[in-house]
XYZ file of C-alpha atoms in Angstrom:
687
model
C 32.612 -13.020 -5.269
C 34.713 -10.611 -7.313
C 32.152 -8.406 -9.069
C 28.702 -7.722 -7.639
C 26.482 -5.973 -10.225
C 24.208 -4.611 -7.476
C 27.128 -2.491 -6.247
C 27.721 -0.991 -9.691
C 26.410 2.562 -9.338
C 27.723 3.857 -12.665
C 24.591 4.262 -14.730
C 21.770 1.750 -15.078
C 21.223 -1.564 -13.258
C 23.038 -4.566 -14.781
C 19.777 -6.505 -15.097
C 21.386 -9.184 -17.273
C 24.021 -9.962 -14.612
C 22.109 -9.779 -11.308
C 21.773 -13.221 -9.734
C 20.075 -14.314 -6.480
C 23.465 -14.950 -4.844
C 24.385 -11.259 -5.319
C 21.530 -9.945 -3.180
C 22.661 -10.624 0.396
C 26.365 -9.694 -0.059
C 25.397 -6.420 -1.773
C 22.938 -5.513 0.952
C 25.494 -6.355 3.645
C 27.668 -3.574 2.212
C 24.888 -1.107 1.344
C 23.182 -1.476 4.726
C 26.506 -1.019 6.530
C 27.116 2.189 4.539
C 23.605 3.438 5.324
C 24.008 2.586 9.038
C 27.306 4.488 9.150
C 25.662 7.456 7.435
C 22.794 7.463 9.944
C 25.245 7.342 12.869
C 27.276 10.203 11.402
C 24.351 12.435 10.466
C 22.778 12.149 13.931
C 26.052 12.958 15.725
C 26.630 16.325 17.411
C 29.306 17.520 14.969
C 26.947 17.525 11.964
C 25.001 20.778 11.705
C 21.250 20.831 11.111
C 21.614 21.938 7.495
C 19.514 20.836 4.501
C 22.483 20.259 2.154
C 24.592 18.496 4.784
C 21.779 16.080 5.678
C 21.134 15.363 2.007
C 24.804 14.736 1.178
C 25.498 12.510 4.169
C 22.251 10.531 4.275
C 20.363 10.734 0.980
C 23.327 9.615 -1.144
C 23.904 6.211 0.537
C 20.179 5.526 1.084
C 19.381 6.384 -2.553
C 22.138 4.015 -3.694
C 20.706 1.240 -1.533
C 17.172 2.059 -2.695
C 18.188 1.714 -6.354
C 19.863 -1.658 -5.751
C 16.920 -3.003 -3.741
C 14.545 -1.577 -6.363
C 16.326 -3.629 -9.038
C 15.935 -6.791 -6.929
C 12.260 -6.045 -6.248
C 11.647 -5.373 -9.926
C 13.204 -8.693 -10.981
C 11.115 -10.390 -8.310
C 7.999 -9.015 -10.075
C 8.973 -9.710 -13.695
C 11.415 -12.656 -13.599
C 10.437 -14.594 -10.468
C 12.418 -17.750 -9.622
C 12.423 -19.774 -6.375
C 16.035 -18.687 -5.731
C 15.384 -14.986 -6.328
C 12.212 -15.096 -4.240
C 14.154 -16.681 -1.368
C 16.869 -14.001 -1.577
C 14.242 -11.244 -1.711
C 12.307 -12.587 1.274
C 15.486 -13.138 3.286
C 16.456 -9.472 2.893
C 13.036 -7.804 3.008
C 12.961 -7.774 6.859
C 16.459 -6.222 6.972
C 15.453 -3.360 4.668
C 12.116 -2.877 6.426
C 13.836 -2.747 9.828
C 16.374 -0.170 8.626
C 13.848 2.136 6.945
C 11.467 1.881 9.913
C 14.310 2.844 12.261
C 15.438 5.638 9.938
C 11.904 7.040 9.728
C 11.425 7.019 13.488
C 14.891 8.164 14.640
C 14.341 10.910 17.236
C 17.812 12.434 16.727
C 17.300 12.681 12.969
C 13.773 14.044 13.485
C 15.246 16.717 15.800
C 17.748 17.726 13.081
C 14.961 18.061 10.495
C 12.864 20.086 12.945
C 15.864 22.366 13.550
C 16.261 22.876 9.775
C 12.569 23.808 9.604
C 12.776 26.229 12.539
C 15.920 27.915 11.162
C 14.228 28.287 7.782
C 11.168 29.963 9.294
C 13.264 32.523 11.149
C 15.659 33.184 8.230
C 15.344 36.358 6.111
C 13.305 35.725 2.913
C 16.364 35.685 0.615
C 18.004 32.908 2.678
C 14.988 30.651 2.965
C 14.629 27.238 1.341
C 13.082 27.168 -2.134
C 9.345 26.275 -2.162
C 10.212 22.789 -3.491
C 12.733 22.186 -0.699
C 10.335 23.515 1.918
C 7.660 21.112 0.692
C 10.145 18.215 0.738
C 11.079 19.167 4.307
C 7.442 19.459 5.434
C 6.680 16.062 3.852
C 9.678 14.577 5.684
C 8.545 16.020 9.037
C 5.050 14.597 8.493
C 6.564 11.221 7.539
C 8.576 11.190 10.776
C 5.378 11.600 12.797
C 3.591 8.868 10.802
C 6.773 6.784 11.025
C 6.633 6.691 14.812
C 9.381 9.238 15.586
C 7.339 10.646 18.475
C 6.674 7.222 20.027
C 8.650 6.092 23.085
C 9.784 2.776 24.581
C 7.582 -0.301 24.026
C 5.248 1.606 21.657
C 8.164 2.469 19.363
C 9.418 -1.120 19.448
C 5.954 -2.487 18.655
C 5.593 0.014 15.784
C 8.821 -1.361 14.256
C 7.596 -4.955 14.664
C 4.321 -4.040 12.945
C 6.186 -2.622 9.919
C 8.230 -5.809 9.494
C 5.183 -8.036 9.878
C 3.193 -5.965 7.377
C 5.987 -6.079 4.795
C 6.379 -9.861 5.091
C 2.644 -10.552 5.012
C 2.015 -8.259 2.027
C 4.839 -9.970 0.138
C 3.354 -13.392 0.968
C -0.090 -12.191 -0.197
C 1.396 -11.144 -3.543
C 3.278 -14.444 -3.935
C 0.137 -16.461 -3.221
C -1.757 -14.599 -5.968
C 1.062 -15.145 -8.474
C 1.462 -18.814 -7.511
C -2.280 -19.507 -7.608
C -2.514 -17.838 -11.029
C 0.443 -19.826 -12.374
C -0.672 -23.134 -10.798
C -3.925 -23.473 -12.724
C -4.094 -24.973 -16.186
C -6.860 -26.658 -18.135
C -6.274 -28.837 -21.192
C -9.041 -28.308 -23.744
C -9.756 -29.691 -27.192
C -10.260 -27.449 -30.219
C -13.987 -28.297 -30.133
C -14.275 -27.003 -26.567
C -12.844 -23.646 -27.699
C -15.633 -22.904 -30.178
C -16.026 -19.131 -30.517
C -12.580 -18.299 -29.113
C -10.572 -16.115 -31.541
C -8.029 -17.875 -33.738
C -5.002 -15.920 -32.484
C -5.864 -16.926 -28.904
C -6.250 -20.566 -29.993
C -2.870 -20.398 -31.757
C -1.291 -19.131 -28.545
C -2.954 -21.769 -26.315
C -1.871 -24.522 -28.734
C 1.706 -23.199 -28.667
C 1.566 -23.158 -24.844
C 0.342 -26.778 -24.824
C 3.131 -27.875 -27.178
C 5.775 -26.036 -25.149
C 4.589 -26.899 -21.629
C 2.799 -30.234 -21.868
C 4.399 -33.598 -22.513
C 2.572 -35.648 -25.117
C 0.193 -32.861 -26.157
C -1.657 -33.698 -29.349
C -2.202 -31.228 -32.184
C -5.759 -30.715 -30.948
C -4.761 -29.853 -27.399
C -4.855 -26.353 -25.941
C -3.500 -25.294 -22.556
C -5.645 -22.629 -20.916
C -4.325 -20.492 -18.056
C -5.608 -17.712 -15.794
C -3.285 -15.137 -17.377
C -5.342 -12.288 -18.863
C -4.445 -12.788 -22.579
C -6.002 -16.274 -22.266
C -8.619 -15.907 -19.510
C -10.386 -12.802 -20.802
C -11.038 -13.941 -24.416
C -12.251 -17.348 -23.176
C -14.748 -15.592 -20.876
C -15.809 -13.212 -23.662
C -16.054 -15.584 -26.614
C -16.203 -19.292 -25.627
C -19.664 -20.657 -26.447
C -18.987 -23.603 -24.105
C -20.729 -22.533 -20.905
C -19.202 -25.307 -18.782
C -15.704 -24.197 -19.827
C -16.502 -20.589 -18.868
C -17.750 -21.767 -15.487
C -14.570 -23.820 -14.900
C -12.387 -20.822 -15.740
C -14.479 -18.362 -13.704
C -14.502 -20.577 -10.608
C -10.724 -20.995 -10.800
C -10.072 -17.287 -11.363
C -12.479 -15.945 -8.742
C -11.259 -18.287 -5.997
C -7.501 -17.788 -6.464
C -5.496 -17.797 -3.215
C -8.629 -18.586 -1.169
C -9.817 -21.373 1.129
C -11.065 -23.217 -1.974
C -7.464 -23.958 -3.007
C -4.384 -25.399 -1.252
C -4.102 -24.171 2.351
C -0.533 -22.937 1.846
C -1.792 -20.397 -0.724
C -4.904 -19.263 1.172
C -4.786 -15.500 1.747
C -7.652 -15.526 4.316
C -5.447 -15.374 7.448
C -3.044 -12.900 5.813
C -5.848 -10.432 5.056
C -7.093 -10.551 8.640
C -3.575 -10.096 9.998
C -2.696 -7.224 7.648
C -5.855 -5.249 8.499
C -5.444 -5.895 12.242
C -1.800 -4.742 12.109
C -2.803 -1.554 10.295
C -5.467 -0.849 12.906
C -2.923 -1.384 15.686
C -0.474 0.956 13.923
C -3.174 3.642 13.682
C -3.936 3.416 17.395
C -0.234 3.627 18.305
C -0.054 6.853 16.281
C -3.126 8.274 18.016
C -5.692 7.774 15.236
C -9.056 6.051 15.491
C -8.465 3.832 12.461
C -6.048 3.180 9.604
C -8.201 5.056 7.072
C -7.421 8.277 8.973
C -3.667 7.529 8.833
C -3.847 6.758 5.117
C -5.530 10.101 4.368
C -3.047 12.326 6.251
C -0.820 12.849 3.173
C -3.693 12.752 0.632
C -6.000 15.394 -0.870
C -9.136 13.958 0.756
C -9.672 15.251 4.295
C -11.459 12.375 6.065
C -12.822 8.842 5.552
C -16.341 10.295 5.772
C -15.619 12.774 2.964
C -14.380 9.896 0.782
C -17.408 7.725 1.549
C -19.757 10.649 0.857
C -17.984 11.245 -2.488
C -18.296 7.544 -3.414
C -21.950 7.284 -2.353
C -22.846 10.463 -4.229
C -21.226 9.063 -7.382
C -22.972 5.708 -6.810
C -26.324 7.470 -6.621
C -25.656 9.264 -9.920
C -24.484 6.049 -11.619
C -27.122 3.697 -10.239
C -29.967 4.422 -12.715
C -27.534 3.825 -15.604
C -26.212 0.623 -13.994
C -29.720 -0.746 -13.369
C -30.585 -0.075 -17.014
C -27.338 -1.815 -18.110
C -28.156 -4.890 -16.013
C -31.785 -5.101 -17.129
C -30.712 -4.933 -20.793
C -28.108 -7.651 -20.216
C -30.605 -10.023 -18.553
C -33.187 -9.422 -21.279
C -30.649 -10.031 -24.066
C -29.364 -13.177 -22.312
C -32.934 -14.529 -22.115
C -34.118 -13.653 -25.611
C -30.956 -13.968 -27.714
C -28.676 -16.397 -25.817
C -31.313 -18.706 -24.314
C -29.960 -18.017 -20.816
C -32.881 -17.491 -18.453
C -30.573 -17.571 -15.417
C -27.664 -15.248 -16.182
C -24.650 -16.405 -14.123
C -21.364 -14.658 -13.317
C -19.519 -16.731 -15.955
C -22.034 -15.576 -18.577
C -21.692 -11.828 -17.989
C -18.595 -11.171 -20.140
C -19.863 -13.532 -22.872
C -23.368 -12.049 -23.059
C -21.979 -8.501 -22.770
C -19.712 -9.136 -25.755
C -22.636 -10.586 -27.760
C -24.876 -7.635 -26.816
C -22.135 -5.197 -27.782
C -21.678 -6.953 -31.140
C -25.437 -6.945 -31.757
C -25.919 -3.322 -30.754
C -22.816 -1.777 -32.293
C -21.994 -4.432 -34.910
C -18.330 -4.904 -34.021
C -16.245 -7.008 -31.665
C -13.064 -6.412 -29.683
C -11.517 -9.123 -31.841
C -12.249 -7.199 -35.053
C -10.793 -3.987 -33.610
C -7.688 -5.804 -32.358
C -6.544 -6.606 -35.911
C -5.837 -2.887 -36.451
C -3.812 -2.227 -33.299
C -0.467 -3.731 -34.250
C 2.108 -3.058 -31.557
C 4.751 -1.243 -33.692
C 2.108 1.185 -35.013
C 0.592 1.779 -31.572
C 4.008 2.650 -30.123
C 4.864 4.884 -33.070
C 1.545 6.725 -32.672
C 1.899 7.036 -28.893
C 5.440 8.383 -29.197
C 4.344 10.830 -31.899
C 1.544 12.157 -29.693
C 3.914 12.663 -26.750
C 6.450 14.384 -29.010
C 3.787 16.776 -30.356
C 2.213 17.688 -27.014
C 5.269 17.850 -24.798
C 8.054 19.008 -27.129
C 10.293 15.940 -26.740
C 11.844 13.277 -28.975
C 11.710 9.537 -28.143
C 14.239 7.128 -29.653
C 15.524 3.570 -29.033
C 18.434 3.294 -26.604
C 20.507 0.443 -25.184
C 20.744 -0.914 -21.645
C 21.063 -4.353 -20.021
C 17.630 -6.054 -19.765
C 16.147 -9.058 -17.901
C 14.312 -10.628 -20.869
C 14.871 -10.575 -24.607
C 11.473 -8.935 -25.247
C 12.274 -5.860 -23.110
C 13.151 -2.615 -24.929
C 14.810 0.574 -23.729
C 14.182 4.156 -24.921
C 15.415 7.690 -24.284
C 13.487 10.976 -24.174
C 15.263 14.172 -25.251
C 14.391 17.832 -25.660
C 16.531 19.883 -28.051
C 19.189 17.160 -28.001
C 19.393 17.079 -24.193
C 18.529 13.922 -22.236
C 15.316 14.283 -20.180
C 14.646 10.678 -19.115
C 14.736 7.011 -20.139
C 12.432 4.016 -19.797
C 12.243 0.246 -20.090
C 9.190 -1.256 -21.804
C 8.324 -4.846 -20.784
C 5.087 -5.493 -22.678
C 4.241 -9.217 -22.762
C 2.659 -11.702 -20.347
C 4.833 -14.681 -19.364
C 5.184 -17.117 -16.435
C 7.065 -15.696 -13.447
C 5.779 -12.180 -14.150
C 3.081 -10.777 -11.914
C -0.211 -9.912 -13.613
C -1.440 -6.394 -14.342
C 0.283 -3.279 -15.648
C 2.355 -0.755 -13.737
C 4.939 2.011 -13.821
C 7.816 1.952 -11.377
C 10.803 4.209 -10.925
C 14.371 3.001 -11.444
C 15.766 6.315 -10.238
C 14.426 9.840 -9.770
C 15.534 13.216 -11.077
C 17.995 14.735 -8.612
C 20.636 17.409 -8.531
C 23.053 15.141 -6.708
C 24.720 16.696 -3.662
C 27.810 14.466 -4.094
C 28.824 15.726 -7.559
C 26.396 18.613 -8.322
C 25.340 16.828 -11.546
C 21.664 16.421 -12.462
C 20.649 12.761 -12.446
C 17.939 12.131 -15.065
C 14.917 9.967 -14.211
C 14.447 6.387 -15.449
C 11.173 4.411 -15.374
C 9.838 0.884 -15.835
C 6.666 0.543 -17.938
C 5.215 -2.942 -17.588
C 2.196 -4.456 -19.374
C 0.876 -7.993 -19.828
C -0.556 -8.319 -23.320
C -0.050 -11.342 -25.562
C 3.061 -11.367 -27.728
C 2.730 -11.946 -31.452
C 2.417 -15.517 -32.719
C 5.056 -16.582 -35.259
C 6.254 -13.647 -37.348
C 3.132 -11.555 -36.703
C 3.359 -8.462 -34.488
C 1.536 -8.397 -31.154
C -2.111 -7.371 -31.546
C -3.563 -5.154 -28.826
C -7.177 -4.851 -27.822
C -8.387 -1.277 -27.441
C -8.274 -1.930 -23.675
C -4.598 -2.906 -23.991
C -3.923 0.346 -25.864
C -5.702 2.353 -23.150
C -3.678 0.559 -20.462
C -0.433 1.328 -22.301
C -1.392 5.029 -22.513
C -2.328 4.963 -18.809
C 1.049 3.618 -17.689
C 2.778 6.065 -20.037
C 0.970 8.888 -18.257
C 2.571 7.767 -14.990
C 5.902 7.473 -16.794
C 5.705 11.034 -18.158
C 4.864 12.339 -14.677
C 8.052 10.680 -13.447
C 10.310 11.461 -16.428
C 9.340 14.987 -17.528
C 9.737 16.572 -14.094
C 12.023 19.598 -13.837
C 12.285 19.498 -10.041
C 15.813 18.868 -8.711
C 14.902 17.746 -5.170
C 14.494 13.983 -5.183
C 11.808 13.986 -2.466
C 9.378 16.016 -4.591
C 10.574 15.313 -8.160
C 8.183 13.547 -10.528
C 5.778 11.239 -8.705
C 7.627 11.638 -5.372
C 5.661 13.620 -2.816
C 2.516 13.709 -4.988
C -0.663 13.016 -3.020
C -1.720 9.433 -3.659
C -5.245 10.443 -4.674
C -3.825 12.779 -7.350
C -1.107 10.484 -8.676
C -3.547 8.868 -11.153
C -4.331 12.237 -12.780
C -1.601 12.071 -15.490
C -2.253 8.374 -16.184
C -6.029 8.602 -16.541
C -5.581 11.843 -18.486
C -3.644 9.973 -21.204
C -6.424 7.396 -21.664
C -8.666 10.060 -23.207
C -6.516 10.296 -26.342
C -7.423 6.687 -27.200
C -10.911 7.995 -28.071
C -9.833 10.706 -30.531
C -10.180 10.043 -34.271
C -7.086 12.098 -35.155
C -5.040 10.018 -32.723
C -6.570 6.618 -33.560
C -5.623 6.953 -37.236
C -1.969 7.156 -36.241
C -2.257 4.139 -33.901
C -3.723 1.677 -36.393
C -2.372 -0.453 -39.237
C -4.287 -3.675 -40.028
C -2.153 -6.762 -39.457
C -2.999 -8.213 -42.912
C -4.004 -5.279 -45.137
C -2.112 -2.368 -43.566
C -5.297 -0.256 -43.572
C -6.084 2.313 -40.869
C -9.099 1.714 -38.649
C -12.153 2.680 -40.759
C -14.115 5.726 -39.596
C -17.346 3.710 -39.456
C -15.784 1.190 -37.071
C -14.327 3.986 -34.931
C -17.755 5.653 -34.702
C -19.216 2.373 -33.434
C -16.430 2.150 -30.834
C -17.244 5.666 -29.617
C -20.947 4.788 -29.404
C -19.945 1.697 -27.403
C -17.465 3.627 -25.222
C -19.957 4.050 -22.410
C -21.445 0.583 -22.884
C -22.153 -0.601 -19.318
C -20.385 2.482 -17.890
C -22.962 2.578 -15.094
C -22.110 -0.998 -14.090
C -18.380 -0.348 -14.376
C -18.619 2.788 -12.229
C -20.528 0.921 -9.514
C -17.958 -1.892 -9.622
C -15.118 0.568 -8.948
C -17.167 2.199 -6.187
C -17.803 -1.252 -4.680
C -14.040 -1.914 -4.466
C -13.356 1.597 -3.136
C -16.083 1.545 -0.491
C -15.076 -1.961 0.626
C -11.469 -0.784 0.998
C -12.405 2.383 2.911
C -14.859 0.632 5.245
C -12.421 -2.235 5.881
C -9.873 0.294 7.152
C -12.303 2.732 8.838
C -14.302 0.242 10.918
C -12.193 -1.354 13.665
C -12.814 -5.105 13.831
C -13.989 -5.283 10.200
C -11.323 -7.918 9.491
C -13.211 -10.424 11.680
C -15.507 -11.160 8.726
C -14.149 -9.627 5.533
C -16.534 -11.624 3.348
C -19.538 -10.300 5.284
C -18.311 -6.698 4.957
C -17.868 -7.090 1.190
C -21.339 -8.622 0.884
C -22.747 -5.655 2.830
C -21.063 -3.194 0.474
C -22.455 -5.108 -2.520
C -25.957 -4.997 -1.060
C -25.586 -1.223 -0.799
C -24.092 -0.346 -4.198
C -23.871 -3.297 -6.620
C -26.400 -4.288 -9.280
C -24.445 -7.374 -10.375
C -23.821 -9.497 -7.273
C -21.300 -12.324 -7.763
C -21.904 -15.902 -6.536
C -21.342 -16.745 -2.869
C -18.113 -18.631 -3.656
C -16.477 -15.585 -5.287
C -13.365 -14.541 -3.348
C -12.350 -11.384 -5.217
C -10.764 -9.932 -2.076
C -8.231 -12.793 -1.855
C -6.442 -11.425 -4.928
C -7.124 -7.705 -4.314
C -3.383 -6.979 -4.348
C -3.896 -3.224 -4.682
C -4.967 -2.907 -1.055
C -3.244 -5.893 0.555
C 0.110 -5.710 -1.240
C 0.210 -2.594 -3.381
C 0.056 0.626 -1.400
C -3.632 1.402 -2.057
C -4.899 0.546 1.461
C -7.703 3.019 2.271
C -6.671 4.587 -1.018
C -8.393 2.664 -3.816
C -10.931 5.505 -4.046
C -8.105 7.595 -5.505
C -8.800 6.150 -8.990
C -12.265 7.722 -8.965
C -11.072 10.869 -7.149
C -8.306 11.412 -9.700
C -10.707 10.672 -12.577
C -12.541 13.864 -11.638
C -9.213 15.727 -11.925
C -8.076 13.997 -15.127
C -11.400 14.441 -16.956
C -11.438 18.131 -16.058
C -7.784 18.545 -17.123
C -8.520 16.839 -20.450
C -11.516 19.136 -20.961
C -8.979 21.972 -21.409
C -7.729 20.190 -24.556
C -11.308 19.637 -25.758
C -12.098 23.332 -25.250
C -9.044 24.337 -27.321
C -9.619 21.774 -30.110
C -9.556 23.022 -33.698
C -10.320 21.410 -37.085
C -6.668 21.263 -38.145
C -5.068 19.742 -35.069
C -7.976 18.263 -33.090
C -7.114 18.024 -29.397
C -3.348 17.904 -30.006
C -2.826 21.535 -29.100
C 0.864 22.073 -28.344
C 0.180 25.308 -26.455
C -2.233 23.618 -24.017
C 0.192 20.679 -23.887
C 2.951 23.032 -22.790
C 0.762 24.542 -20.039
C -0.227 21.079 -18.803
C 3.392 19.909 -18.905
C 4.621 22.895 -16.912
C 1.789 23.059 -14.355
C 1.396 19.353 -13.651
C 4.077 17.079 -15.129
C 7.131 19.266 -14.549
C 6.015 20.543 -11.128
C 5.595 16.982 -9.794
C 5.317 16.954 -6.005
C 6.928 20.382 -5.507
C 3.480 21.956 -4.905
C 0.213 20.522 -3.645
C -1.885 18.725 -6.262
C -4.611 21.351 -5.871
C -2.104 24.158 -6.548
C -0.855 22.315 -9.637
C -4.411 21.789 -10.870
C -5.373 25.421 -10.311
C -2.177 26.587 -12.037
C -3.367 24.661 -15.120
C -7.150 25.213 -15.050
C -7.351 28.495 -13.130
C -9.988 27.044 -10.769
C -10.813 24.043 -8.588
C -11.863 20.766 -10.275
C -15.472 20.045 -11.238
C -17.146 16.615 -11.621
C -19.032 17.720 -14.765
C -16.413 16.584 -17.290
C -16.216 13.090 -15.765
C -19.997 12.599 -15.898
C -20.035 13.860 -19.505
C -17.145 11.583 -20.561
C -18.925 8.570 -19.058
C -22.306 9.322 -20.590
C -23.903 10.045 -17.214
C -24.390 13.796 -17.513
């Protein structure tokens, strides 16, 4: 093989050229380079010096990380059997190397020596605060990575890491495969109530995917742009039940055995518990919290239960109203799980006289992006413009962010749902900001922003629900955290080194702008008339903003408490279903049917890094609501909340500082005090 695009380190990944057969040969070379670097850096002739360690070790491992990141990204957005095989073949090799790197006693000793020398050095010769934090994080990671373990314990720790990586990857694949495997052919009559643009898309899918499909046939799938509107709008109750049963039992014992995640979940939790005990902790929840803001599993559970208590009266009222409306207006005396979204939508339409479908006609994708970019440019003193780079799909776009003509960062936007792309929305890093030790040049950060909304049908632009818009803003918040950083040390630049329970602050912060009239006007342009969203319709949306917020809060607490208890109670994996049912008995007002297997597709905690960390969404919501309150306090008639001065303070204290200080220090630098829960309760109508 003459040219391997994964070995091309000049600039951005060659996404249009990377093929499955490139993966193993590239990693053979990159792993060999990294192994040689590790051998060299741990030898006696290399001094314990911050710059020397970074030059010798960080350069080759960062290069390998970028190449493997490109493979992992393609595996998430352009999955093929061949690519999946190449990814899974190499995952154990990478896991083994990084586990060994993170637990190498000789390397740990060098880092400890750097730390000791720094503490005894005169003030003017000490490491910068950012470097000191990066070093302290690294020392902590060595301990959690098993560097202090000996003999069989160290070997078993390494085995556990490889097993966890493989099982989490399998979990994720099962969810994707189960989602892709389901389809249901429906007639136009069966889709009564379902919006026309959704019907157009399902008919197109039937024509494209199904042999001998008639003009009346529609192919329904479990992908969100199809599943959600069917659940919200289809008057056919049997169809809703079919879809709900399929969606809520994905990757469970109710489907093919080879896609059942039941044994994987038990294994993953048991392995985490074993890892915790090897490291000297009582349970995995304690391990998970070591690098986070929260101090203990008990503190997290107290926080969640306190919030549940505050939300419960609102949630009970929400549920009672829903049951009453179902009985009196929808002739449904026995409200079932597959009725909840449908009846909720009807109740919302009756109460606030609008539907998500009506609102969607105003949020045309080009206008939403233009408005979002304009808001970012105003608040954070940057300019966003289209750029060019190799991409993995024709619908992917690439942009650059500049300040005063100087490049700050770049990002890929992959907006639409398609087969072979995992569900959900996320931000990922392509590379981080770094003053490179090999050439002294500053490497600018690059991000992936991935969504899964429906692409436009025919020559029409994509139409976004208000939820889609909020999701886009959310992921952009993560992207700005990564791209606007001014920290030059890669370990604490952008999102790196930020406590996991604070990392959602910038993302959830951005969601608030989707509820501001001044902002909404710039995001909307009706697909047929070109009109902005009318004020009367916006006012109804604001009134409906906290519709069922009590129920939604309890639902998030249910997931968070389940996650924390699963990882804090040794042996909980023996009956995961029973544990989840116990949590629901404690906090839920809307208990799903006995066959529901939500946990079998709960990728966040079984395959996504949120193990004993899902609470961080709620924890960070306290921070983000309080941070946003600073913009509300400074609002004025002329500019609304888009105050450039407050934007600059927020940018400098939180976005630019990244992980170079603790999240609490960053927050206090912006707000001048510790966070308060008041703004969150006010924003959610529970004050």
